[in-house]
The first five atom37 places (N, CA, C, CB, O) and aatype in JSON, in Angstrom:
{
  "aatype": [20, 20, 20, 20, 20, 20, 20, 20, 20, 20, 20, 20, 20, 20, 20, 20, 20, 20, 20, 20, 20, 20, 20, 20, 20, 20, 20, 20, 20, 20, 20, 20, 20, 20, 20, 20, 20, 20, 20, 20, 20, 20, 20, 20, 20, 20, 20, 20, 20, 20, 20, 20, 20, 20, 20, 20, 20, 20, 20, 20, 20, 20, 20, 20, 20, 20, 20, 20, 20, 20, 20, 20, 20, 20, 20, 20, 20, 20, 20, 20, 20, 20, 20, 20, 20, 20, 20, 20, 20, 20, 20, 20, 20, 20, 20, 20, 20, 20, 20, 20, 20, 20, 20, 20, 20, 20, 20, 20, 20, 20, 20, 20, 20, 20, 20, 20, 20, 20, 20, 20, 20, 20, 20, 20, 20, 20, 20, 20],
  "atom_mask": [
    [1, 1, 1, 1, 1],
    [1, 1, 1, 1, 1],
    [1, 1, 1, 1, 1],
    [1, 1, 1, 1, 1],
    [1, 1, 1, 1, 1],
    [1, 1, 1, 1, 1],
    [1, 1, 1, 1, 1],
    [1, 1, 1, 1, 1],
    [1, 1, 1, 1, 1],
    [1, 1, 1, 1, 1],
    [1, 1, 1, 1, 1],
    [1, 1, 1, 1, 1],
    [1, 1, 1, 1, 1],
    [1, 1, 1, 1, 1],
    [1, 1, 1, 1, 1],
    [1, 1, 1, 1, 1],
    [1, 1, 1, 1, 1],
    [1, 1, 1, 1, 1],
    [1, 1, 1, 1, 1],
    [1, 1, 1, 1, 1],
    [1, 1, 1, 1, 1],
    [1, 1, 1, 1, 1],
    [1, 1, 1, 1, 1],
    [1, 1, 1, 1, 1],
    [1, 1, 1, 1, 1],
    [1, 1, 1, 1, 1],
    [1, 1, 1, 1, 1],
    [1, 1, 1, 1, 1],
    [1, 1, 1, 1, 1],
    [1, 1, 1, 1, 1],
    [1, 1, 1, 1, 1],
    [1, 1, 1, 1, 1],
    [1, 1, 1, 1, 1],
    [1, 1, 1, 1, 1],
    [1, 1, 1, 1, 1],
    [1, 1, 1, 1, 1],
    [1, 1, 1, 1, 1],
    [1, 1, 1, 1, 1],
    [1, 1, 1, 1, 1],
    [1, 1, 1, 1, 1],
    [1, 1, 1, 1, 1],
    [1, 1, 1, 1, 1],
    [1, 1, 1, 1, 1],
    [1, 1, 1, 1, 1],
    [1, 1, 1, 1, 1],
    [1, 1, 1, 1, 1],
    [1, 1, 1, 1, 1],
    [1, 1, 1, 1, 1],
    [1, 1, 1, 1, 1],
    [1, 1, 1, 1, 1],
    [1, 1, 1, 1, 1],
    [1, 1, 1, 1, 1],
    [1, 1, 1, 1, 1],
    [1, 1, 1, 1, 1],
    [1, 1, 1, 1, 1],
    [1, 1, 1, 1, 1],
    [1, 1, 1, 1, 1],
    [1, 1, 1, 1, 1],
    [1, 1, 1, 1, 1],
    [1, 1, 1, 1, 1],
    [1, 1, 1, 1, 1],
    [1, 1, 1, 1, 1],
    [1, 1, 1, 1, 1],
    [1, 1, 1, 1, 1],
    [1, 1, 1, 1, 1],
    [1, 1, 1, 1, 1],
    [1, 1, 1, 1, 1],
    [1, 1, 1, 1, 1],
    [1, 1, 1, 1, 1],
    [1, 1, 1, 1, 1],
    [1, 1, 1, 1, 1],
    [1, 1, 1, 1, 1],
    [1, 1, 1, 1, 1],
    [1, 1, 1, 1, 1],
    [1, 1, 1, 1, 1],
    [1, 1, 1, 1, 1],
    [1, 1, 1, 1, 1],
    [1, 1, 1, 1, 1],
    [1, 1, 1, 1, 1],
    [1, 1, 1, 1, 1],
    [1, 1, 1, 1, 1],
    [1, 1, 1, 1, 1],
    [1, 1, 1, 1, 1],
    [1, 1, 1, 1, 1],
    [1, 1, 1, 1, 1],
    [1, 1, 1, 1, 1],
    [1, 1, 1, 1, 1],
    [1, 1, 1, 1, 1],
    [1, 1, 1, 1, 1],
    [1, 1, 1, 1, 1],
    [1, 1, 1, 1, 1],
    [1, 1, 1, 1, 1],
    [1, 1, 1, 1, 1],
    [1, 1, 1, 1, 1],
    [1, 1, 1, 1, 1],
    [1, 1, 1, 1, 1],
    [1, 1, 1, 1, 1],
    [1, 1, 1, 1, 1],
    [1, 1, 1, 1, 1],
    [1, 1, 1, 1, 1],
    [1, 1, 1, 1, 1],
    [1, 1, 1, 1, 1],
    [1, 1, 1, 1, 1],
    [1, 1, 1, 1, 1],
    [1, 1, 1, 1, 1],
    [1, 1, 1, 1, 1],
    [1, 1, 1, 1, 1],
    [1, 1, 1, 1, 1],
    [1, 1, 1, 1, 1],
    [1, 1, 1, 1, 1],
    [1, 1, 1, 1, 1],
    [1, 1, 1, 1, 1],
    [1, 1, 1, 1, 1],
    [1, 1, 1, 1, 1],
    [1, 1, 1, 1, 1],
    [1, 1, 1, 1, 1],
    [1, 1, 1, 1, 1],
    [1, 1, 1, 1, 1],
    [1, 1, 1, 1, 1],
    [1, 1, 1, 1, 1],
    [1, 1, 1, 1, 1],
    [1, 1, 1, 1, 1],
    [1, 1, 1, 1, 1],
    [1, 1, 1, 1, 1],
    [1, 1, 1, 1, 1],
    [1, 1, 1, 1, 1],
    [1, 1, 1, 1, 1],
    [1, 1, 1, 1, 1]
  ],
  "atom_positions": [
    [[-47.44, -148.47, -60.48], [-46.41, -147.83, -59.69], [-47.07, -146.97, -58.61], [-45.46, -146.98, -60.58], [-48.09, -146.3, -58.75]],
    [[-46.24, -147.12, -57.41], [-47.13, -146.42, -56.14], [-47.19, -144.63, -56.26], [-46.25, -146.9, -54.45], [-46.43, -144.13, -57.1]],
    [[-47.66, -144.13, -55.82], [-47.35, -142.89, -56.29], [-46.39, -142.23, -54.84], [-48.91, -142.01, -56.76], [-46.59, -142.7, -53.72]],
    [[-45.87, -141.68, -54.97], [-44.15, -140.94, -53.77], [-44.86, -139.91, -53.46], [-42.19, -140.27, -54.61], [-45.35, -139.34, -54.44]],
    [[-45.08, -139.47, -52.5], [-45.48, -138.35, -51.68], [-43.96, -137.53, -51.81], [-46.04, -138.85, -49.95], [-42.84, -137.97, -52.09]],
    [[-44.46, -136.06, -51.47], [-43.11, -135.32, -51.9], [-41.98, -135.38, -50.88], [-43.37, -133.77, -52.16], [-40.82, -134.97, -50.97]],
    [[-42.65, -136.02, -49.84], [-41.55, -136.09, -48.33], [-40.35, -137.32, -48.75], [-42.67, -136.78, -46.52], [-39.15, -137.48, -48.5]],
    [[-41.82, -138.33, -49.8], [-40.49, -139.29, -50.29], [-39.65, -139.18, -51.19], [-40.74, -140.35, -50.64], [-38.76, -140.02, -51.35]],
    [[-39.78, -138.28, -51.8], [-38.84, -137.67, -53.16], [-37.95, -137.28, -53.12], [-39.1, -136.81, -53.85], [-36.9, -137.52, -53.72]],
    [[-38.42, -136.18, -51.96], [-36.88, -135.08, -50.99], [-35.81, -135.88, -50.64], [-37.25, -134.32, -49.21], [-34.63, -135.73, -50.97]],
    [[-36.63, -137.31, -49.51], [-35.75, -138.08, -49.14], [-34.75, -138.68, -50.26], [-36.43, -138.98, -48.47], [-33.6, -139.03, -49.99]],
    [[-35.42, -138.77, -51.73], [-34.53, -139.81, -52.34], [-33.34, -138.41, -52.76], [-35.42, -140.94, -53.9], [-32.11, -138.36, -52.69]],
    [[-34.08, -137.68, -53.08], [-32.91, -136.67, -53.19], [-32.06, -136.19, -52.38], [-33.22, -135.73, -53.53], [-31.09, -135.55, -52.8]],
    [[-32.21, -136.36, -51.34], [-31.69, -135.8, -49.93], [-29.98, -137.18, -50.54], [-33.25, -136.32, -47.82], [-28.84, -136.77, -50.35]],
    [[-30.11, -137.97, -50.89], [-29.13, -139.07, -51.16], [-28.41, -139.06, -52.08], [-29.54, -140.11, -51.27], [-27.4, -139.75, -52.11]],
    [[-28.78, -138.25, -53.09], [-28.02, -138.24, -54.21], [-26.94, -136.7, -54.55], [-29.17, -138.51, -55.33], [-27.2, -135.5, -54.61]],
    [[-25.78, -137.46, -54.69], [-24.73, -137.26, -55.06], [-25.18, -135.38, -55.98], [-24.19, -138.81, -55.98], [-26.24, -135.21, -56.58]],
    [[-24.42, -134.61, -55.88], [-24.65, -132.89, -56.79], [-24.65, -133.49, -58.29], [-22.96, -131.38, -56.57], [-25.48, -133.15, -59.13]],
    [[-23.62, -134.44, -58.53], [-23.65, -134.95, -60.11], [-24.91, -135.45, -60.33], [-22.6, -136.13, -60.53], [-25.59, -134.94, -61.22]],
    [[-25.38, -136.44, -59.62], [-26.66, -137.56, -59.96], [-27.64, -136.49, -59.65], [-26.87, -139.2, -58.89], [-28.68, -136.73, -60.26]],
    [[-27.72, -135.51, -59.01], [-29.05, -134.94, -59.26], [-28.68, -133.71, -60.3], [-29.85, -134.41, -57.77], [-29.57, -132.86, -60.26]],
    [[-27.88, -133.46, -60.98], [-27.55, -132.52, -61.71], [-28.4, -133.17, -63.08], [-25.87, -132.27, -61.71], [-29.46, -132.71, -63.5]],
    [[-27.37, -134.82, -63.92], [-28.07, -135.24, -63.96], [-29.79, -135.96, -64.43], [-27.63, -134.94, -63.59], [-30.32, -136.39, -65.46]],
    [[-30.13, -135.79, -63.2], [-31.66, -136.17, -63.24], [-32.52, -134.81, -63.51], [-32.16, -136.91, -61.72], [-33.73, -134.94, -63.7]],
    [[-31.88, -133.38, -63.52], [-32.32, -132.34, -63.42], [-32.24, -132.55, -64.95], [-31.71, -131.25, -62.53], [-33.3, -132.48, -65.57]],
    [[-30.85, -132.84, -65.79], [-31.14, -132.44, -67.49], [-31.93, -134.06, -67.79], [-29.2, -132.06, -68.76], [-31.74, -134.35, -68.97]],
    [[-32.42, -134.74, -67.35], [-33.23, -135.92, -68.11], [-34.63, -135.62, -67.68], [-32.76, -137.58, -67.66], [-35.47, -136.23, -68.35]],
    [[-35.16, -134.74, -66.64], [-36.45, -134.35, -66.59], [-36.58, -133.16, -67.3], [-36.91, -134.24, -65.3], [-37.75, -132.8, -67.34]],
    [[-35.76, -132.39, -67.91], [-35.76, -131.32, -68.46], [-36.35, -131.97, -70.16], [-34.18, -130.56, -68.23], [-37.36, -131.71, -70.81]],
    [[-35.46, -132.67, -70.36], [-35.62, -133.19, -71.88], [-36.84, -133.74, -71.93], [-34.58, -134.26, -72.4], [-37.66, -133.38, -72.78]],
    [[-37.2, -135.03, -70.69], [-38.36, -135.99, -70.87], [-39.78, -134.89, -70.56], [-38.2, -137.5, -69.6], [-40.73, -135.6, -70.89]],
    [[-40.25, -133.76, -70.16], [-41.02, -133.19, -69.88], [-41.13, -131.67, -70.63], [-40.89, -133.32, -68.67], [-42.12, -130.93, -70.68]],
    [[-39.61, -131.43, -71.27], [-39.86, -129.85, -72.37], [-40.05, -128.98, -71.15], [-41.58, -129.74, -73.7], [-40.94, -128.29, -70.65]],
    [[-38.98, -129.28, -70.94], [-39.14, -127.85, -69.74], [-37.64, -127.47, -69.09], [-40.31, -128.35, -68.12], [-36.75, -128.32, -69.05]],
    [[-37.42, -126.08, -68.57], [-36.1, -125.47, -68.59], [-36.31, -125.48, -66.77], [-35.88, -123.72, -69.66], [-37.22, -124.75, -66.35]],
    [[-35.7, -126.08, -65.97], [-35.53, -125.83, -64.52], [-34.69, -123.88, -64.31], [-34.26, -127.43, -63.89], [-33.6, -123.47, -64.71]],
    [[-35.24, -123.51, -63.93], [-34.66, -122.11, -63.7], [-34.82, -121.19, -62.29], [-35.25, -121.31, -64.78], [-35.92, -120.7, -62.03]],
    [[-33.71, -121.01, -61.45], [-34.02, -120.75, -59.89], [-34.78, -119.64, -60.06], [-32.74, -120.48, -58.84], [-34.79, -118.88, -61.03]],
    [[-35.5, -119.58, -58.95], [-36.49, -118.52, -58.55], [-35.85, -117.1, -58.34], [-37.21, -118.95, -57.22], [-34.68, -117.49, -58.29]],
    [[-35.77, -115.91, -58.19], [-35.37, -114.66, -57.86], [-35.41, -114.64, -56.44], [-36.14, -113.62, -58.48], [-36.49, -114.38, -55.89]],
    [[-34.6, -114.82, -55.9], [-34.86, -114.21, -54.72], [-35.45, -113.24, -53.97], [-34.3, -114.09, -54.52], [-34.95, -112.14, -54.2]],
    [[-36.41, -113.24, -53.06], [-37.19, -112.43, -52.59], [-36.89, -111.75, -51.02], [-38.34, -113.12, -52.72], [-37.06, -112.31, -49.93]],
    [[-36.34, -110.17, -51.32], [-35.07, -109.75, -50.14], [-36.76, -108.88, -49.32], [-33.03, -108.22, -50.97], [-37.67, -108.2, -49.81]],
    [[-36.54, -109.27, -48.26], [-37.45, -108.85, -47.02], [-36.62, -107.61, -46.28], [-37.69, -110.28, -45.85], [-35.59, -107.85, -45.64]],
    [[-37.37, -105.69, -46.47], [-36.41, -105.05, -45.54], [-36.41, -105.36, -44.5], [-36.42, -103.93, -45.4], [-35.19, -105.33, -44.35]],
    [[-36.85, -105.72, -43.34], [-37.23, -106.48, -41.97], [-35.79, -107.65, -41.71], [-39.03, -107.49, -42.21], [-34.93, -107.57, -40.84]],
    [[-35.93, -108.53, -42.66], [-34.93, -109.42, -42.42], [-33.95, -109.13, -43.01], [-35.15, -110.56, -42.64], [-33.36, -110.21, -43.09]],
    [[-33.4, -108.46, -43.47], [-32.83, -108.38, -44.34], [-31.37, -107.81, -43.07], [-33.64, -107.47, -45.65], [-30.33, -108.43, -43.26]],
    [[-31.32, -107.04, -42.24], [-30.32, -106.97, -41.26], [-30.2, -108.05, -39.97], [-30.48, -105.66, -40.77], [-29.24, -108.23, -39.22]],
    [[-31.21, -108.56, -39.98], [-30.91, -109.95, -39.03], [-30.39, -110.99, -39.97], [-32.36, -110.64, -38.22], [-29.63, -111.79, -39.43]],
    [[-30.59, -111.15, -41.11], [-29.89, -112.12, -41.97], [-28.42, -111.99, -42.16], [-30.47, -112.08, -43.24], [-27.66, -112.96, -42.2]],
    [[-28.08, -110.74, -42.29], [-26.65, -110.44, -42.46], [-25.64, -110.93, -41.36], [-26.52, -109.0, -42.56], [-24.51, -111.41, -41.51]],
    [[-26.36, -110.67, -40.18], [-25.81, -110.8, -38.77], [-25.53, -112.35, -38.77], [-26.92, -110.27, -37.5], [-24.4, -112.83, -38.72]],
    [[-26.47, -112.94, -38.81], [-26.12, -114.1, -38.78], [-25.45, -114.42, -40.09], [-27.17, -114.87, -38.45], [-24.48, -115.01, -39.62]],
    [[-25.31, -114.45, -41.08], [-24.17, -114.96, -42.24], [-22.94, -114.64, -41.42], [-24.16, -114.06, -43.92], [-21.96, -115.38, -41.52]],
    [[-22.92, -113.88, -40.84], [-21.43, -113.16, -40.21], [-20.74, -114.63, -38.93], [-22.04, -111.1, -38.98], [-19.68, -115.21, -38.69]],
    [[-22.14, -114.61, -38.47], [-21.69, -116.22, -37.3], [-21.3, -117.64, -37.95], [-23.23, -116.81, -36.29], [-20.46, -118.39, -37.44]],
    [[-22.01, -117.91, -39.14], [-21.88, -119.33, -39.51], [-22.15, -119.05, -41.16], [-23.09, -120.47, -38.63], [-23.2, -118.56, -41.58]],
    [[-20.96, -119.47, -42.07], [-21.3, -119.37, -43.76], [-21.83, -120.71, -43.59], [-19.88, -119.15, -45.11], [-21.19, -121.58, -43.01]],
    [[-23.06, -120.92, -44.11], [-23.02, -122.14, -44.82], [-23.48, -122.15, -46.3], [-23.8, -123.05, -44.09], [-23.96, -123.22, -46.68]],
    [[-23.4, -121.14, -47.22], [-23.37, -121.42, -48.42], [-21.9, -121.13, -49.21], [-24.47, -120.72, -48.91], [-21.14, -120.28, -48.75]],
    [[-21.59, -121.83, -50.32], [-20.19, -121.45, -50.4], [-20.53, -121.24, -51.57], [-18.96, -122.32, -50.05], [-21.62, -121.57, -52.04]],
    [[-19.21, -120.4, -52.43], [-19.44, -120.21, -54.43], [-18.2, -121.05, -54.5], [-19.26, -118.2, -55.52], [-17.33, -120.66, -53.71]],
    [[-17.96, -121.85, -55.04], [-16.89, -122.49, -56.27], [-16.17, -121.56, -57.65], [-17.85, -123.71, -57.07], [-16.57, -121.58, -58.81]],
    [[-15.12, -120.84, -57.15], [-15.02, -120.31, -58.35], [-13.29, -120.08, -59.18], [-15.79, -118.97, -58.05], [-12.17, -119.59, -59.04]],
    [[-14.16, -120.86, -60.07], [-12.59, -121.13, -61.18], [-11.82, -120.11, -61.4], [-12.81, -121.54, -62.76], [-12.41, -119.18, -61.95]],
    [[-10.28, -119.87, -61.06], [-8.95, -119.33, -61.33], [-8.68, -119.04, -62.39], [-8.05, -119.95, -61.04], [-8.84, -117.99, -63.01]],
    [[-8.19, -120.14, -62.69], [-7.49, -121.1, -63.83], [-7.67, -122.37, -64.5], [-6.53, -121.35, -63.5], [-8.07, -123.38, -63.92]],
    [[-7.39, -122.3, -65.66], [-8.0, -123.68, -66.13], [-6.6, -124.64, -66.58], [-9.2, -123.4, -67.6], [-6.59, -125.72, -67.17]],
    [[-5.37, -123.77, -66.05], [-4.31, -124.55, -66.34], [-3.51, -125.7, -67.45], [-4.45, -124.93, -65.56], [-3.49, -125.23, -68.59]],
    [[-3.11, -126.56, -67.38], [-2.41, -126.5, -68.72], [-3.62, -128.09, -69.18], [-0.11, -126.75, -68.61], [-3.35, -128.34, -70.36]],
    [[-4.42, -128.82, -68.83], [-5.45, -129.6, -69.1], [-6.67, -128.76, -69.32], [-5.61, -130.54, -68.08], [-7.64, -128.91, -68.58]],
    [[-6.67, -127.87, -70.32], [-7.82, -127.05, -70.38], [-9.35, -128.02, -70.93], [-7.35, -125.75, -71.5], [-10.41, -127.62, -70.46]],
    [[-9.37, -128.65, -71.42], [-10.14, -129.68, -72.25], [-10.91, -130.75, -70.94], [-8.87, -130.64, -73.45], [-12.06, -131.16, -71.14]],
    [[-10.13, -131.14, -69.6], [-10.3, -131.97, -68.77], [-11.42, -130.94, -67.81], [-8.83, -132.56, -68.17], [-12.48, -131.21, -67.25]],
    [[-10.75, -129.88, -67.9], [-11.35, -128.66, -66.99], [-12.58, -128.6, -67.84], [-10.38, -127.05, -66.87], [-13.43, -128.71, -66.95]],
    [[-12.94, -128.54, -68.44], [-14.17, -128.13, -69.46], [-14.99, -129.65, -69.02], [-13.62, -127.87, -71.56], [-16.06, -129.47, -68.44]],
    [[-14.78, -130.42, -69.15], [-15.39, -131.94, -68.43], [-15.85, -131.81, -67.71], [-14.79, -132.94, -67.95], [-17.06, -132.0, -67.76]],
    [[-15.36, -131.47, -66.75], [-15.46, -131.08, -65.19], [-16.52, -130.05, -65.09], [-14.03, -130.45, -64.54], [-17.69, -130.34, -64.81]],
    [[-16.23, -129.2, -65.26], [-17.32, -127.78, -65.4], [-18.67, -128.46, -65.66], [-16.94, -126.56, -66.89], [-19.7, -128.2, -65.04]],
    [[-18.49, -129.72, -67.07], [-19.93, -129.94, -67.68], [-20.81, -130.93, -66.45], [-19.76, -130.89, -69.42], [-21.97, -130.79, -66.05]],
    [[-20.04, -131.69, -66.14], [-20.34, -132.42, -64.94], [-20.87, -132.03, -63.83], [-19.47, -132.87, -64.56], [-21.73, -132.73, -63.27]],
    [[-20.43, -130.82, -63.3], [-21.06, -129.97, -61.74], [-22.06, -129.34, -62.66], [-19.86, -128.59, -60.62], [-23.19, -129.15, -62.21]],
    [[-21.85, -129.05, -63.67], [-23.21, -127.79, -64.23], [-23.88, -128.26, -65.22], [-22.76, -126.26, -64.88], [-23.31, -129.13, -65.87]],
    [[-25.34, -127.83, -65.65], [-26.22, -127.91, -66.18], [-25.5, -127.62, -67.81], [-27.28, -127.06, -65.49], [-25.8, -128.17, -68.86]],
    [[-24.62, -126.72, -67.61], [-23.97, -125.87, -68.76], [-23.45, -127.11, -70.28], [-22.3, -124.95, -67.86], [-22.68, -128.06, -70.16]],
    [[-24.09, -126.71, -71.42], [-23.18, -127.4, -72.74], [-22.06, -127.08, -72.91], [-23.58, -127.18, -74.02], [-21.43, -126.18, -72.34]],
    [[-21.54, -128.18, -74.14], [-20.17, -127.59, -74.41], [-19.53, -126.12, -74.52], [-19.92, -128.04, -75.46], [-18.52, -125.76, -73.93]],
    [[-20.2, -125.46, -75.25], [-19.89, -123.9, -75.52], [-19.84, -123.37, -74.29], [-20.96, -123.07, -76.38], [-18.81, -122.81, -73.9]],
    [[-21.04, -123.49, -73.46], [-21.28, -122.54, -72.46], [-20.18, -122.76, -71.56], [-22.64, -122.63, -71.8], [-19.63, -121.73, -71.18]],
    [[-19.56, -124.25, -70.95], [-18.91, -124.58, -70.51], [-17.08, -124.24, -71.0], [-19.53, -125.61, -70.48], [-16.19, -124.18, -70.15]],
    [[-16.93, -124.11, -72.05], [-15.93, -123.78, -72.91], [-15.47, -122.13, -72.36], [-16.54, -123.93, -74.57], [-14.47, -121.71, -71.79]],
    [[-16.79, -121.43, -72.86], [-16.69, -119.94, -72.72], [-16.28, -119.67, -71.11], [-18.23, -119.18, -73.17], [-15.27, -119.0, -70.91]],
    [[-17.15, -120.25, -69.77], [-16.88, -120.11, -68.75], [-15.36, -120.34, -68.4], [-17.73, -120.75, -68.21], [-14.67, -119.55, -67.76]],
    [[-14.97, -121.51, -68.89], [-13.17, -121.83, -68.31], [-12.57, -120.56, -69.34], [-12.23, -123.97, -68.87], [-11.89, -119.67, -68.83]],
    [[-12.8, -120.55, -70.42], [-11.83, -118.93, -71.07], [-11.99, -117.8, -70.36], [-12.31, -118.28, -72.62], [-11.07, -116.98, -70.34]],
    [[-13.26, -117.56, -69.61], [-13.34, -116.2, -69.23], [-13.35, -116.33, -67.49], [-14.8, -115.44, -69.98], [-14.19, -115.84, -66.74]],
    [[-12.36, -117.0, -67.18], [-11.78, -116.68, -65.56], [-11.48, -115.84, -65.02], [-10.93, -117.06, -65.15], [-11.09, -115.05, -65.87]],
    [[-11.32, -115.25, -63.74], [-12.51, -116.38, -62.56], [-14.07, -115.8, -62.91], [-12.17, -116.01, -60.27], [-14.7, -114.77, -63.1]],
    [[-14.16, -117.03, -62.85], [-15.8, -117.23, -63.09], [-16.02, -118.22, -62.14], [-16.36, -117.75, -64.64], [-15.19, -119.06, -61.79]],
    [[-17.54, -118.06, -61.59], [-18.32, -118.37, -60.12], [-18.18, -120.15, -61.25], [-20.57, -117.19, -59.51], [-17.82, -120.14, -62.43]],
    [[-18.49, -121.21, -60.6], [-18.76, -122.67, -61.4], [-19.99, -122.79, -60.64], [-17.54, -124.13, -61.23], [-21.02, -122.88, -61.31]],
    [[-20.1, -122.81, -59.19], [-20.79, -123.44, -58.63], [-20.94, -122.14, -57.55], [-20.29, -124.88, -58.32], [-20.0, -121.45, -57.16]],
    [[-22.64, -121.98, -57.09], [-23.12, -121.28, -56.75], [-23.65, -121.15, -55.69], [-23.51, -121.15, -57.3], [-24.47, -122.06, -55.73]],
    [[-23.83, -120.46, -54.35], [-24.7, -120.84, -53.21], [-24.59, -122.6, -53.01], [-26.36, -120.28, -53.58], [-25.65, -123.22, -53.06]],
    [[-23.59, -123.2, -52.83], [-23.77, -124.47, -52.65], [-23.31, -124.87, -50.84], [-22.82, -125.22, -53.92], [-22.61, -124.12, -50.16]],
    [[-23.83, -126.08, -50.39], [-23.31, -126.41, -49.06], [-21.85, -126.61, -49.04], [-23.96, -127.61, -48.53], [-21.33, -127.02, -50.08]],
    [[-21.18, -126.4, -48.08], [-19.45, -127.07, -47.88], [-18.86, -127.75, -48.24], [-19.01, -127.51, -47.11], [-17.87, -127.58, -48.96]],
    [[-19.49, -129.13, -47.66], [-19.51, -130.4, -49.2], [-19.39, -130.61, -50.23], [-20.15, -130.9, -49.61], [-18.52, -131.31, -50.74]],
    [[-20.57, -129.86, -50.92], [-20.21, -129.52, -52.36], [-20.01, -129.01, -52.89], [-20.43, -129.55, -52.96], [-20.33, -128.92, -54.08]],
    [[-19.39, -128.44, -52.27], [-18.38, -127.14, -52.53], [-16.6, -127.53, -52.43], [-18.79, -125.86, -51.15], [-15.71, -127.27, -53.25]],
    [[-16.54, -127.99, -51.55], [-15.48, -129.01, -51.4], [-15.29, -130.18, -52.48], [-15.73, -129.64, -50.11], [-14.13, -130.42, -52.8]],
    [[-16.11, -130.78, -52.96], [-16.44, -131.95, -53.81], [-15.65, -131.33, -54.85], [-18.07, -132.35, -54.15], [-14.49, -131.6, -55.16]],
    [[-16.63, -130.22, -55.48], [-16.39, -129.46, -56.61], [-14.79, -129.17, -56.93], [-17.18, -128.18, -56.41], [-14.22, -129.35, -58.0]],
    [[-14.27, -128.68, -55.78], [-13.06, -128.2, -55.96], [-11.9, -129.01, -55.97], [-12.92, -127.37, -55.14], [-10.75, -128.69, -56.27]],
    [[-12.42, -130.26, -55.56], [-11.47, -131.2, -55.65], [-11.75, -131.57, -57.05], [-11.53, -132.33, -54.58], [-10.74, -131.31, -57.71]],
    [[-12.51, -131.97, -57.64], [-12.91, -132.41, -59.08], [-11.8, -131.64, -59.88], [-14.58, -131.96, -59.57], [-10.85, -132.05, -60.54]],
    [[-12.33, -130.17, -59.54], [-11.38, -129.35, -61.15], [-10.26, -129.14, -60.53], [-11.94, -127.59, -61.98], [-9.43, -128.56, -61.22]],
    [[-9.83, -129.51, -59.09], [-8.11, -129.37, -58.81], [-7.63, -130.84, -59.33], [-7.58, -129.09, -56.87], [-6.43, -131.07, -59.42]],
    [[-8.37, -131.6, -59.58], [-7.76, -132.85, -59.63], [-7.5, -132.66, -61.57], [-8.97, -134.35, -58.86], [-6.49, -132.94, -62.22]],
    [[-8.63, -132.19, -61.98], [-8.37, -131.98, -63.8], [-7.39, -130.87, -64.36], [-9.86, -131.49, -64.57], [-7.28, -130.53, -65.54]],
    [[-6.49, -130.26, -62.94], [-5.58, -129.18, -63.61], [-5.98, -127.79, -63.14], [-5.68, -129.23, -65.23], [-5.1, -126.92, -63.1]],
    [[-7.25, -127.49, -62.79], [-7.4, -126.05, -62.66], [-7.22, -125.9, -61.31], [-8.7, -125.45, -63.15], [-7.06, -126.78, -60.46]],
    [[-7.25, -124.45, -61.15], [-7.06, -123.67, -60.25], [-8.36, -123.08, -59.38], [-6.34, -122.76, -60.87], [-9.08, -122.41, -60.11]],
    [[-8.76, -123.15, -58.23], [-10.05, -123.09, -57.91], [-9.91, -122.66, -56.36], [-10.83, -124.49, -58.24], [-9.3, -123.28, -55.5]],
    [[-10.67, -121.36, -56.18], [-11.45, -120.94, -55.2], [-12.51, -121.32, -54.21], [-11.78, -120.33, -55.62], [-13.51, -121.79, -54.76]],
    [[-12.57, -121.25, -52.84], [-13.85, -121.63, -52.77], [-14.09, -120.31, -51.38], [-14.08, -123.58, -52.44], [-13.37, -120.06, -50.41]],
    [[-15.29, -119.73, -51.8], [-15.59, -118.74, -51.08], [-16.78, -118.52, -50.6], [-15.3, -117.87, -51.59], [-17.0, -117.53, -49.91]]
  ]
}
């Protein structure tokens, strides 16, 4: 097998769907023993007021965040498991304890995606 330079990897990811790389995120997790976990963000005082300024011109990150889980509570919990990394429980506990963020810093798209998913399973959903 050839070996993928990381420009070609991005690209394949650059293609795949928030589910399909969600995903491929818990089957490299299992096949390799290892927990994917975002980095901390690292706030610069310098940038840190030119950054604001501009969030103010153009959002492009959005949060997804669940209302209600309405009268298909069980479909909503599907849904949740599907956009998120999250198990049953964790996923369970999140739709009981609303509003809760689902989806985090994500692009428009999938942010949009998202919200159509759990409006389509019954819940009630934010996107901010």
């Amino acid at each position: 097998m050839a070996k993928l330079s990381q420009e070609d990897l991005l690209a394949q990811f650059e293609e795949m769907t928030l589910i399909e790389l969600s995903e491929f995120v818990k089957a490299f997790e299992e096949k390799f023993d290892v927990t994917a976990a975002a980095a901390a963000p690292v706030v610069v005082a310098g940038g840190a007021a030119g950054g604001a300024a501009e969030a103010v011109e153009e959002k492009d990150e959005f949060d997804v965040i669940l209302t209600g889980a309405g009268d298909k509570k069980i479909q909503v919990i599907k849904v949740v498991r599907e956009l998120t990394s999250l198990g049953l429980k964790e996923a369970k506990d999140l739709v009981d304890g609303t509003p809760k963020p689902v989806l985090e810093k994500v692009n428009k798209e999938a942010a949009e995606k998202a919200a159509e998913s759990l409006k389509g399973a019954g819940a009630s959903v934010e996107v901010k």
